[in-house]
Each structure stands twice: as structure tokens, then as C-alpha cells.
PDB file of C-alpha atoms and ligand atoms in Angstrom:
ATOM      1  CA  UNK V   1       0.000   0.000   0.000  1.00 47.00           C
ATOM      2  CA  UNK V   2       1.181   3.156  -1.004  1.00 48.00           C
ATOM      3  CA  UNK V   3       1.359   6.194   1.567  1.00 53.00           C
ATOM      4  CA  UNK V   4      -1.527   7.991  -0.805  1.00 70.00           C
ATOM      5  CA  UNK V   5      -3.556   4.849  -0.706  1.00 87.00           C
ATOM      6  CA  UNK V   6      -7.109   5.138   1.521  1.00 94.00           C
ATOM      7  CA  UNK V   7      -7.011   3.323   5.020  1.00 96.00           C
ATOM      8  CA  UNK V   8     -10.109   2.623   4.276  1.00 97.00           C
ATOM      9  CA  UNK V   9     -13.266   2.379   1.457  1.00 96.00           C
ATOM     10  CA  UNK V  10     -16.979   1.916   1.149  1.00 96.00           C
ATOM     11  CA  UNK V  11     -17.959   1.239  -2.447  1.00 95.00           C
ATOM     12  CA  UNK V  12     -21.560   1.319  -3.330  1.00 95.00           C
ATOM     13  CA  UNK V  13     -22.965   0.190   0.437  1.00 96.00           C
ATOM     14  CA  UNK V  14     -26.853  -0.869   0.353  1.00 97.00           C
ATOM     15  CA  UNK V  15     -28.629  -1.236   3.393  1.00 97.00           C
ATOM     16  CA  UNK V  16     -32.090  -1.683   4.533  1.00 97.00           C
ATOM     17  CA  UNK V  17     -33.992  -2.434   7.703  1.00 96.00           C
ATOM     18  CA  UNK V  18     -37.303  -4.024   6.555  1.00 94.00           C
ATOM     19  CA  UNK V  19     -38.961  -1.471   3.914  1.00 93.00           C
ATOM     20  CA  UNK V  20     -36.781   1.492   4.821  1.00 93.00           C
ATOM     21  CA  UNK V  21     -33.680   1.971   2.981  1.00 94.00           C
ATOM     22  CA  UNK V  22     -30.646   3.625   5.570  1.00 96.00           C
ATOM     23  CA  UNK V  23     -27.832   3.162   3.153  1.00 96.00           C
ATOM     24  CA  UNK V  24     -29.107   4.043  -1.009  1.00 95.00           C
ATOM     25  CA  UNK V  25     -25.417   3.662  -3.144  1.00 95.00           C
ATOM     26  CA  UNK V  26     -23.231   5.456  -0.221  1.00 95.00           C
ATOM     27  CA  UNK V  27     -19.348   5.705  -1.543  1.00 95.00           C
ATOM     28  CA  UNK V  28     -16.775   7.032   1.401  1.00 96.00           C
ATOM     29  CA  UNK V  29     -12.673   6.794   1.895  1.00 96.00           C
ATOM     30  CA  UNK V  30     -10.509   7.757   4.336  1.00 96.00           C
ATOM     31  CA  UNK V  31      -7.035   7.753   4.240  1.00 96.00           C
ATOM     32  CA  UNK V  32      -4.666   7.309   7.448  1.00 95.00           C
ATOM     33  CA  UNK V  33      -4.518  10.243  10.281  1.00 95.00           C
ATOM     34  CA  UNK V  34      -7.154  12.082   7.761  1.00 96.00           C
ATOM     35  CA  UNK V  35     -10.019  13.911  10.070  1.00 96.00           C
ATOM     36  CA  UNK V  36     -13.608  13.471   7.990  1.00 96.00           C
ATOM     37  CA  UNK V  37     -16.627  14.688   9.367  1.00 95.00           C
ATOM     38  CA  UNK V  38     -19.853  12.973   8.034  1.00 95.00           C
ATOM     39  CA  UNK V  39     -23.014  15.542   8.596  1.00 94.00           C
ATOM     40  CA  UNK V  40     -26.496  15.506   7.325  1.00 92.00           C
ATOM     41  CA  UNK V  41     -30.073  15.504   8.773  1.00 91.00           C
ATOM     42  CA  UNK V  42     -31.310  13.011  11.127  1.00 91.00           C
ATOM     43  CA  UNK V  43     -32.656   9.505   9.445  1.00 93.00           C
ATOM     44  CA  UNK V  44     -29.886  10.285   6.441  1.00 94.00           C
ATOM     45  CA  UNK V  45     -28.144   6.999   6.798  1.00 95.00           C
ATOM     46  CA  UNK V  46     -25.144   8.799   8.827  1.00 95.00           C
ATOM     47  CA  UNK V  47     -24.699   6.106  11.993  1.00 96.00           C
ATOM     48  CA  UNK V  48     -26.010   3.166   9.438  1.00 97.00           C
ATOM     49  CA  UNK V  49     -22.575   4.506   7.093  1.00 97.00           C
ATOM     50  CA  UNK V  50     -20.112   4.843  10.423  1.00 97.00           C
ATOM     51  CA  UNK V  51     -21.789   0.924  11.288  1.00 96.00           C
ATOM     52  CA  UNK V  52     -20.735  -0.383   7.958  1.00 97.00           C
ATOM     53  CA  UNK V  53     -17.272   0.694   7.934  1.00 97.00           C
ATOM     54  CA  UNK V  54     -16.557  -0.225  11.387  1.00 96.00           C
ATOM     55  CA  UNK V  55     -17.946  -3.437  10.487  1.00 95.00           C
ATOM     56  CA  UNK V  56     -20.397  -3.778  13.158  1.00 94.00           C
ATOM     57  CA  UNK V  57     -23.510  -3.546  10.417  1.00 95.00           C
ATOM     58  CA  UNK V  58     -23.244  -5.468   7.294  1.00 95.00           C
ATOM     59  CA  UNK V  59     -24.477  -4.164   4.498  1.00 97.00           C
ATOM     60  CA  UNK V  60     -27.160  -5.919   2.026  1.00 97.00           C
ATOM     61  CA  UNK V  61     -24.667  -5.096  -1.028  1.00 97.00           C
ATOM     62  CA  UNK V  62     -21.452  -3.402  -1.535  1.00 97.00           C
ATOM     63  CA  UNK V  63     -18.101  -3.693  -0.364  1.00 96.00           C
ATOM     64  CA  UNK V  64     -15.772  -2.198   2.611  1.00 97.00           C
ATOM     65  CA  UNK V  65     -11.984  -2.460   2.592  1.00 97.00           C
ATOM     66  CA  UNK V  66      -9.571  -2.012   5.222  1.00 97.00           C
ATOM     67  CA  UNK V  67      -5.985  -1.710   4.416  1.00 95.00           C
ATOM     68  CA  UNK V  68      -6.380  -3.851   1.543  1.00 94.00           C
ATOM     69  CA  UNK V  69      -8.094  -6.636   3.458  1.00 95.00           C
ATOM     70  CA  UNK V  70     -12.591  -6.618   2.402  1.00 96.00           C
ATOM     71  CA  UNK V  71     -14.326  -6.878   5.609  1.00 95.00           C
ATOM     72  CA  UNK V  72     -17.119  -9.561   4.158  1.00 92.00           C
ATOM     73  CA  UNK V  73     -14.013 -11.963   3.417  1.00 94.00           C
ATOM     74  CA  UNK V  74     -13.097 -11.775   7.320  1.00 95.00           C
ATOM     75  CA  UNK V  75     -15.167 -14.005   9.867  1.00 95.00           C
ATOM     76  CA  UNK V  76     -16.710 -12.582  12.311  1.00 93.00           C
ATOM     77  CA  UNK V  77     -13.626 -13.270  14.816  1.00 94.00           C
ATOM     78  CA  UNK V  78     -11.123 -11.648  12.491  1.00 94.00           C
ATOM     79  CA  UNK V  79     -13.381  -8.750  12.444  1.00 94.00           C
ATOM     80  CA  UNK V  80     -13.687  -8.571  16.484  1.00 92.00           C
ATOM     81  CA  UNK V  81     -10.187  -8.838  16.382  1.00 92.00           C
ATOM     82  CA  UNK V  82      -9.871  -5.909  13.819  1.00 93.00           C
ATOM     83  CA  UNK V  83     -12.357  -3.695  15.708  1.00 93.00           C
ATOM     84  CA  UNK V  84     -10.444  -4.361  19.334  1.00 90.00           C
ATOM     85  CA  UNK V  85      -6.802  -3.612  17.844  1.00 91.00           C
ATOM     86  CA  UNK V  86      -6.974  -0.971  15.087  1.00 95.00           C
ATOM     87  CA  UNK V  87     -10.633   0.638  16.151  1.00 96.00           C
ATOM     88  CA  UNK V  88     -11.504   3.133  18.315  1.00 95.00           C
ATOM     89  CA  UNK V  89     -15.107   4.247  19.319  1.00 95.00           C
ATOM     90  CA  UNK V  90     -16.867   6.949  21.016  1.00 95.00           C
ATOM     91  CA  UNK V  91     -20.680   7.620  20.908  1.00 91.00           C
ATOM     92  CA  UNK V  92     -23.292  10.648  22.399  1.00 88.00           C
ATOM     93  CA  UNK V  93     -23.421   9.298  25.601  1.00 85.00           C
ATOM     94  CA  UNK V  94     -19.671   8.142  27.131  1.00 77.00           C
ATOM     95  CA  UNK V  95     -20.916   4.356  27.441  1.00 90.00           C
ATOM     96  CA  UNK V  96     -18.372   4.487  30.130  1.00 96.00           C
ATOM     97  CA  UNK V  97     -18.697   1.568  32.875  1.00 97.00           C
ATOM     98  CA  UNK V  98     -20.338   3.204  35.430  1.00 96.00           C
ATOM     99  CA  UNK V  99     -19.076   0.639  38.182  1.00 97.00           C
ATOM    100  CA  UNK V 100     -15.105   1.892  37.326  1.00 98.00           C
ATOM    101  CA  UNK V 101     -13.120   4.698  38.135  1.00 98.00           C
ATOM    102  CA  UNK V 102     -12.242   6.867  35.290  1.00 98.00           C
ATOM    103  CA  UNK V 103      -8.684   5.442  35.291  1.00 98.00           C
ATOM    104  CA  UNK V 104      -9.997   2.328  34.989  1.00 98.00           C
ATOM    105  CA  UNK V 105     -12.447   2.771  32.274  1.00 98.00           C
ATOM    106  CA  UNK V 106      -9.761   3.745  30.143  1.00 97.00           C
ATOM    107  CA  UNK V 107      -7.606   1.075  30.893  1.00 98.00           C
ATOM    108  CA  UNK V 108     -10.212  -1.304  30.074  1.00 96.00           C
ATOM    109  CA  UNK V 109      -9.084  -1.941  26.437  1.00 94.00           C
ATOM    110  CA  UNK V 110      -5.627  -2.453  27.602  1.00 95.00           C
ATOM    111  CA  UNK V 111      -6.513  -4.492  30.235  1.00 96.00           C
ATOM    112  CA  UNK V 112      -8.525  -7.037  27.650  1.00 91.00           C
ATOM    113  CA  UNK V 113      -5.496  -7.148  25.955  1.00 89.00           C
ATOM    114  CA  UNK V 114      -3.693  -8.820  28.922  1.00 94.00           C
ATOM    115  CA  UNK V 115      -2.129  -5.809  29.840  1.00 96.00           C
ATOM    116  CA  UNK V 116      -1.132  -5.586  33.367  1.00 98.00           C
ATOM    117  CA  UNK V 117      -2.717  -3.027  35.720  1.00 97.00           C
ATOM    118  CA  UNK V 118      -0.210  -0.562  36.777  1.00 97.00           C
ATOM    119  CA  UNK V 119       1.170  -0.530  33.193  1.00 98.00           C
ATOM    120  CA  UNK V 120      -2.562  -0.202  31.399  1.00 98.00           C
ATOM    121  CA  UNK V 121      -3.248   2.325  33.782  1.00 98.00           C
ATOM    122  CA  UNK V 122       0.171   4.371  33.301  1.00 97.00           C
ATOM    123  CA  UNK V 123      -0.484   4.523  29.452  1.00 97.00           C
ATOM    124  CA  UNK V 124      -4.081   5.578  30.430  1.00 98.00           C
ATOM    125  CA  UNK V 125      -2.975   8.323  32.868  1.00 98.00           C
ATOM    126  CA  UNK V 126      -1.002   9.753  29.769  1.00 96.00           C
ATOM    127  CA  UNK V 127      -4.127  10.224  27.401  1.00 96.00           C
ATOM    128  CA  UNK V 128      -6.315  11.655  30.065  1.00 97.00           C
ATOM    129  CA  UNK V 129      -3.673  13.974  30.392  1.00 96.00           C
ATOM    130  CA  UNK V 130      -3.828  14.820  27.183  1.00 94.00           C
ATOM    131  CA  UNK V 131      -7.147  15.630  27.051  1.00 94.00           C
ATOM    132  CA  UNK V 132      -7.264  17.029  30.340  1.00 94.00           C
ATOM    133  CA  UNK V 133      -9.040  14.804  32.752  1.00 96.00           C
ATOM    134  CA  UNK V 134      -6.008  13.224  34.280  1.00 96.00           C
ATOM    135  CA  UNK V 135      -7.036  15.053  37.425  1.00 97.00           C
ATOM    136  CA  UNK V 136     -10.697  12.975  37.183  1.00 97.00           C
ATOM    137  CA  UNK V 137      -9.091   9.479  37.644  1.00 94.00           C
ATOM    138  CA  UNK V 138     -10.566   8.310  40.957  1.00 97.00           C
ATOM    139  CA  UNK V 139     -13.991   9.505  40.258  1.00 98.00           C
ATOM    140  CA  UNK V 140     -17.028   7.403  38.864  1.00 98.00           C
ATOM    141  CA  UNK V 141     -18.318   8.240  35.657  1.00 97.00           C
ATOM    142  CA  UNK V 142     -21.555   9.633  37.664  1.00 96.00           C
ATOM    143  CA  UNK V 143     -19.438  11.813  39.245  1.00 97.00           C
ATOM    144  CA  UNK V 144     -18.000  14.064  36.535  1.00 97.00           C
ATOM    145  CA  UNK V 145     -19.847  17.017  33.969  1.00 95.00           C
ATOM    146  CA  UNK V 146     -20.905  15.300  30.251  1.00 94.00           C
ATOM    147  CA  UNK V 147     -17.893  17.161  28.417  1.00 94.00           C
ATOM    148  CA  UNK V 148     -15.582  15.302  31.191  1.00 95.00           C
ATOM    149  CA  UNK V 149     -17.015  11.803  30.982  1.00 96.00           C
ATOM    150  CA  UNK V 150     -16.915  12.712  27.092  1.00 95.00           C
ATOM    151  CA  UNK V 151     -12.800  13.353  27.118  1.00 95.00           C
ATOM    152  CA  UNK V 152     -12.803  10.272  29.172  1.00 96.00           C
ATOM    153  CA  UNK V 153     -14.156   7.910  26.471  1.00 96.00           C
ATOM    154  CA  UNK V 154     -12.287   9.331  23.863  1.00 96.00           C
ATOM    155  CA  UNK V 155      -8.802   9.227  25.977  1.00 96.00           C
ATOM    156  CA  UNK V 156     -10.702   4.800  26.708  1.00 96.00           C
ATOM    157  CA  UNK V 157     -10.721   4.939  22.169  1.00 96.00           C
ATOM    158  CA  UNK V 158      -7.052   6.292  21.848  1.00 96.00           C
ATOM    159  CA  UNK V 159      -5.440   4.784  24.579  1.00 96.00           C
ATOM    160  CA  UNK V 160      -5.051   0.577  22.383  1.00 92.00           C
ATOM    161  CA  UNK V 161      -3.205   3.290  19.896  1.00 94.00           C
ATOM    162  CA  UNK V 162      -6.267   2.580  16.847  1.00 96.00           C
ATOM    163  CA  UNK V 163      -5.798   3.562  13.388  1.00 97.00           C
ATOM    164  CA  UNK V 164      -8.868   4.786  12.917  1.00 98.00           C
ATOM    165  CA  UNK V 165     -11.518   6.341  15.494  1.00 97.00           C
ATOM    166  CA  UNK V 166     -15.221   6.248  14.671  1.00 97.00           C
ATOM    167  CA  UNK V 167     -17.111   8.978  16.651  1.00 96.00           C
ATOM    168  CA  UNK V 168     -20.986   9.199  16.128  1.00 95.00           C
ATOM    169  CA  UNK V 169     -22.505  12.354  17.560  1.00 93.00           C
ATOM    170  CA  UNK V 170     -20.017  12.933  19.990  1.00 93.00           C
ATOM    171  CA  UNK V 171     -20.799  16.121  21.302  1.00 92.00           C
ATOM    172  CA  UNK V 172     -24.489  16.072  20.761  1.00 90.00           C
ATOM    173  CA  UNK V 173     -25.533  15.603  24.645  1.00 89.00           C
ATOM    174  CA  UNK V 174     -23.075  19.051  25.632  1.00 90.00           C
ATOM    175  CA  UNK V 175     -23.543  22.764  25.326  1.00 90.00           C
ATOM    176  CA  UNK V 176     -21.571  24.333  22.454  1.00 89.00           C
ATOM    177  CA  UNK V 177     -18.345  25.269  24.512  1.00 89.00           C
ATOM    178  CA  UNK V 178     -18.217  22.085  26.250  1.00 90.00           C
ATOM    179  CA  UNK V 179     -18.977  20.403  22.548  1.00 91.00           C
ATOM    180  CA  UNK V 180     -16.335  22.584  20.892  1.00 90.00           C
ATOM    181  CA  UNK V 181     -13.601  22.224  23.670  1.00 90.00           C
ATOM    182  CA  UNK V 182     -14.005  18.027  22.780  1.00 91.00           C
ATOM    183  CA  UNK V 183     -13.806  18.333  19.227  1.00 92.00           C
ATOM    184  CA  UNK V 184     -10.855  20.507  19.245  1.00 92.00           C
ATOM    185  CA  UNK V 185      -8.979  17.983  22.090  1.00 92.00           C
ATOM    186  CA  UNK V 186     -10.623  15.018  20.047  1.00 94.00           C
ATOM    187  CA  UNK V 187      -9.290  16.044  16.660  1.00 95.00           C
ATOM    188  CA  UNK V 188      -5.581  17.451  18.140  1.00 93.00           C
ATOM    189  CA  UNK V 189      -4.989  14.514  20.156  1.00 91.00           C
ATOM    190  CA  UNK V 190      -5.729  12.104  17.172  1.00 94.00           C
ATOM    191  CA  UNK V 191      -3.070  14.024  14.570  1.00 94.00           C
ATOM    192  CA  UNK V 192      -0.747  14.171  17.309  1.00 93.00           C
ATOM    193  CA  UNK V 193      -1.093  10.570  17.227  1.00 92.00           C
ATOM    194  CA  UNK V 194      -1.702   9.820  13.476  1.00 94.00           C
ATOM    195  CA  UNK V 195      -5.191   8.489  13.698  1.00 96.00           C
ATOM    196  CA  UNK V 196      -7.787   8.925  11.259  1.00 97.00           C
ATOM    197  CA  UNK V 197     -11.294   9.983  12.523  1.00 97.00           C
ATOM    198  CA  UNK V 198     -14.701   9.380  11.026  1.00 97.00           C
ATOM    199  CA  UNK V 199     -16.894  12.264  12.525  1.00 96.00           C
ATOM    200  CA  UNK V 200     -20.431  12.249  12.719  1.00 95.00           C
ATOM    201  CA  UNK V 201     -21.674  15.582  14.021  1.00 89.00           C
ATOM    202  CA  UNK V 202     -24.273  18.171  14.152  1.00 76.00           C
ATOM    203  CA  UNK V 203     -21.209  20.878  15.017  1.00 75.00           C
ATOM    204  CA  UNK V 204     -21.975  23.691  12.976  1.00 73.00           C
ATOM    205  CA  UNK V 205     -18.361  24.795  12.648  1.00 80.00           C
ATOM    206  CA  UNK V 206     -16.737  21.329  12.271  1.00 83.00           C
ATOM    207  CA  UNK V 207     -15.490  22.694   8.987  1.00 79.00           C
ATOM    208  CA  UNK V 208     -12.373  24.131  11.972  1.00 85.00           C
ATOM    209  CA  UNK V 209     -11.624  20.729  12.583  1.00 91.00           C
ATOM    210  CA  UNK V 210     -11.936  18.345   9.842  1.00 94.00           C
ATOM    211  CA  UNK V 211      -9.773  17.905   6.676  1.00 94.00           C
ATOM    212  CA  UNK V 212     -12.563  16.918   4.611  1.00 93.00           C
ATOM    213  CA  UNK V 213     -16.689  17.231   5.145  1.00 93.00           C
ATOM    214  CA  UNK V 214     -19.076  14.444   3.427  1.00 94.00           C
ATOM    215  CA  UNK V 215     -22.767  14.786   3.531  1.00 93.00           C
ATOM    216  CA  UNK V 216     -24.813  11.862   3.515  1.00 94.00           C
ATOM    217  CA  UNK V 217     -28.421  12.695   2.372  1.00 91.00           C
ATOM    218  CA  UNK V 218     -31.072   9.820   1.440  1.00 91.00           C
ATOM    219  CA  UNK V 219     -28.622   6.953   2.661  1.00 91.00           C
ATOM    220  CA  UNK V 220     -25.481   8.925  -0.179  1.00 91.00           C
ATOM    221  CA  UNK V 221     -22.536  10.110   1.010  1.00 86.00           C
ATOM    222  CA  UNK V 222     -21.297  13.019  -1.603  1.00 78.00           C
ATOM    223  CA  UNK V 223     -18.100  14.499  -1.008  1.00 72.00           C
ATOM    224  CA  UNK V 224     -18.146  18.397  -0.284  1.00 64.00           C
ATOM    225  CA  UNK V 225     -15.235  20.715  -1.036  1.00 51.00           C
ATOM    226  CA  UNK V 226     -13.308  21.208   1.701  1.00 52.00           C
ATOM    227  CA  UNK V 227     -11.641  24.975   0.966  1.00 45.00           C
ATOM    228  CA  UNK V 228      -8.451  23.649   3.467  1.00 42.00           C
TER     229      UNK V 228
HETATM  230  N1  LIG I   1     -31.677  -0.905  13.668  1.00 69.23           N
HETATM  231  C1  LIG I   1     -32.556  -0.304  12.868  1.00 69.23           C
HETATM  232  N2  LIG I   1     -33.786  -0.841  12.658  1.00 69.23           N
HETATM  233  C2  LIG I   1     -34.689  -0.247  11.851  1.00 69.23           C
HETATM  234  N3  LIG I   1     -34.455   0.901  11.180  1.00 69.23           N
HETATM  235  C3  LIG I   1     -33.263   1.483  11.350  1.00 69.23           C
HETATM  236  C4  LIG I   1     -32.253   0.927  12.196  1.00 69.23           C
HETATM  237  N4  LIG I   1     -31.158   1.731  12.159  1.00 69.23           N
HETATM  238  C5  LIG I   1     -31.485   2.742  11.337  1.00 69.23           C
HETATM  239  N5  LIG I   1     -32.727   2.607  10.847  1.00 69.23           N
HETATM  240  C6  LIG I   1     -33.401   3.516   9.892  1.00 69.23           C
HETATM  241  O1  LIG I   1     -32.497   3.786   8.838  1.00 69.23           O
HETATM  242  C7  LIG I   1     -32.502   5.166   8.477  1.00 69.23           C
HETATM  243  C8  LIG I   1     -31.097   5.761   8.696  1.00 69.23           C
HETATM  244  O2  LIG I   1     -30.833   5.779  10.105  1.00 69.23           O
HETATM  245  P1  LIG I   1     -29.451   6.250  10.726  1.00 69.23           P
HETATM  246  O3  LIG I   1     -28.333   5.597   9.995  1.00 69.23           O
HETATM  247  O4  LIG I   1     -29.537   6.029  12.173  1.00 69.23           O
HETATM  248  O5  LIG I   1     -29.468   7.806  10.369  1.00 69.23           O
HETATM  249  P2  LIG I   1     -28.725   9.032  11.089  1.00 69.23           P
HETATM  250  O6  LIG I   1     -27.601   8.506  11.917  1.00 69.23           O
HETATM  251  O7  LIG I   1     -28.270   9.902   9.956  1.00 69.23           O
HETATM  252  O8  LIG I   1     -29.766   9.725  11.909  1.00 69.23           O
HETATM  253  C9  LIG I   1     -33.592   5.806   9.321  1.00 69.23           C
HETATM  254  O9  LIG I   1     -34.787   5.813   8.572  1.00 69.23           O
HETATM  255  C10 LIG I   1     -33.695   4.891  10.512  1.00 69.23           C
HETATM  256  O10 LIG I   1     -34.983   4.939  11.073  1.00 69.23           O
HETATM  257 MG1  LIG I   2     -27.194   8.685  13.960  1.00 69.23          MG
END
């Protein structure tokens, strides 16, 4: 693979629940440590599209590749496997576990991994640093604002070092400073560390923090401009 070659490509996806079609023809690439935001109205197709290419929906038709490797020719173990060491995920609502410290929580990936404790949680310390809840790491998830449990999850999706992070709506539960101060610490803290980032949002000025915008309307993605 060639530096200018995508990470990673939806050709064609079709997708429908019943009668109602979520994905209609939807193309989409990213290529590594590239920052996309997908936007569009509500019922567009927009978490059905981030689904597919994480490979946690499968679409009726089409095909998704990752690094060279389709996702349909995987088995479903190969793809677990795929999601755990090179994906990263953060929704609307942290999905933190609300029985763990926030140290812990973001440990937890490492921790699957067979990594032991005081090392998991030393790499952990370093991204909630980094976005700026290091201070938060004895607390319960119950315990701290949204835009805190928010930096938590995303320090839980960096901290297995993925390749690419999938964020759906990640700031739609805060206020607009607390939803701008986690894009911008989302979005720096992946360059910094080379990650792509397929980002859903409703942020009106994510055009400040993406490389590239895609709108998904009707279950299609259509590639904007992006004057960068
Ligand atoms: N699990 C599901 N079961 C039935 N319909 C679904 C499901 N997921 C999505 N849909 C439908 O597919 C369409 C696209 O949904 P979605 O991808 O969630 O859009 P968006 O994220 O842009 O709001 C909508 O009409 C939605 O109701
Ligand atoms: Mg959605």
C-alpha cells in the first residue's frame, strides 16, 4: 500500500432495515490520520454509514476495505479482532462503565489485551492527560460534567493506539463550549497521534476541525469541497 492509498473504502454500500432503505449507493474513503466529518439531517443513513465501515452492520450489497483486506471476506472473529486492535469508538453518551473509576475505564481496552494493571493504567494516565481529565481518575463516571465523561471515552478509544476512530454524535448531549472544547482535544490529540477519525456531528463549525466534510443525504454520502 502506497502512503496515498485510503485506510479505508466503502464502495456502493446498500442497506435496509425491513422497507426502509438507511444506506441508497453510499461511496466514502478515508485515508490514514485524515479527520472526515460525516453531517447531514437526522434519518440520512449517517450512523447506518459509520456501522458499515466499522464493520459492526453489514451491508445488504457493496463492499468495505480495510488496508487492503474486504471486511465480508473476514469471519466474524477476524473482524472482532480488527475492531479491538486498530478501532476506536466513542458515541453521544460516554458508554463508560459506570461501576469503574475513570482510570480504569480507560484502561479497560488495555486491560482485555492482557495488559497488566499498573502498566494499562500508566499509558491511560497519559491520554487523560492529554485531554485534560487526568485530574478525574478516581472519580465514577456519575461523578463528573458530560464534556468530562466525554474526554474520558475518547482518551478509553485512543489509549489501544487505533488507526482509525469512529465517533458518532459525539458532542451532541453538551452545550456548544463544552462540545467545541471536545472536538478541538478530540481532533488534536488524534493528529498528534496519526489516527484517522470518522466524525459524525451536528457541530456547525466542524469545517475548523476536519480535513474533509461528506454529507450523507437519502442513505449517499457526496463528497463536499473542503476549501483547506
Ligand atoms: N436498527 C434499525 N432498525 C430499523 N431501522 C433502522 C435501524 N437503524 C437505522 N434505521 C433507519 O435507517 C434510516 C437511517 O438511520 P441512521 O443511519 O440512524 O441515520 P442518522 O444517523 O443519519 O440519523 C432511518 O430511517 C432509521 O430509522
Ligand atoms: Mg445517527
Amino acid at each position: 500500500m502506497t502512503p496515498a492509498s485510503p485506510l479505508l473504502v466503502a464502495h456502493d454500500l446498500h442497506k435496509s432495515y425491513g422497507s426502509t432503505p438507511a444506506l441508497d449507493g453510499a461511496s466514502f474513503s478515508i485515508h490514514p490520520g485524515e479527520v472526515v466529518a460525516v453531517l447531514g439531517p437526522s434519518g440520512s443513513g449517517k450512523s447506518t454509514l459509520l456501522h458499515c465501515l466499522a464493520g459492526i452492520v453489514t451491508p445488504d450489497s457493496g463492499t468495505i476495505t480495510y488496508a487492503g483486506r474486504e471486511l465480508s471476506a473476514m469471519s466474524d472473529a477476524e473482524r472482532s479482532a480488527l475492531r479491538r486492535s486498530e478501532f476506536g469508538f466513542v458515541f453521544q453518551f460516554g458508554q463508560l462503565v459506570p461501576e469503574l473509576t475513570c482510570v480504569e475505564n480507560v484502561a479497560l481496552p488495555l486491560r482485555l489485551g492482557g495488559a497488566r494493571r499498573k502498566d494499562a493504567e500508566r499509558t491511560a494516565l497519559r491520554w487523560m492527560e492529554r485531554l485534560e481529565v487526568d485530574d478525574l481518575g478516581a472519580k465514577r463516571p456519575g461523578e463528573v460534567s458530560g464534556g468530562q465523561g466525554q474526554r474520558v471515552a475518547i482518551a478509553r478509544a485512543l489509549v489501544s493506539s487505533p488507526k482509525v476512530i469512529f465517533a458518532d454524535e459525539p458532542t451532541g448531549a453538551l452545550d456548544s463550549l463544552n462540545g467545541e472544547r471536545v472536538m478541538n482535544l478530540l481532533t488534536e490529540a488524534a493528529r498528534s497521534a496519526d489516527v484517522a477519525v470518522v466524525l459524525v456531528t451536528h457541530e456547525a463549525r466542524v469545517a475548523a476541525y476536519s480535513d474533509r466534510d461528506v454529507t450523507v443525504r437519502d442513505g449517499r454520502a457526496r463528497d463536499l469541497e473542503h476549501a483547506a
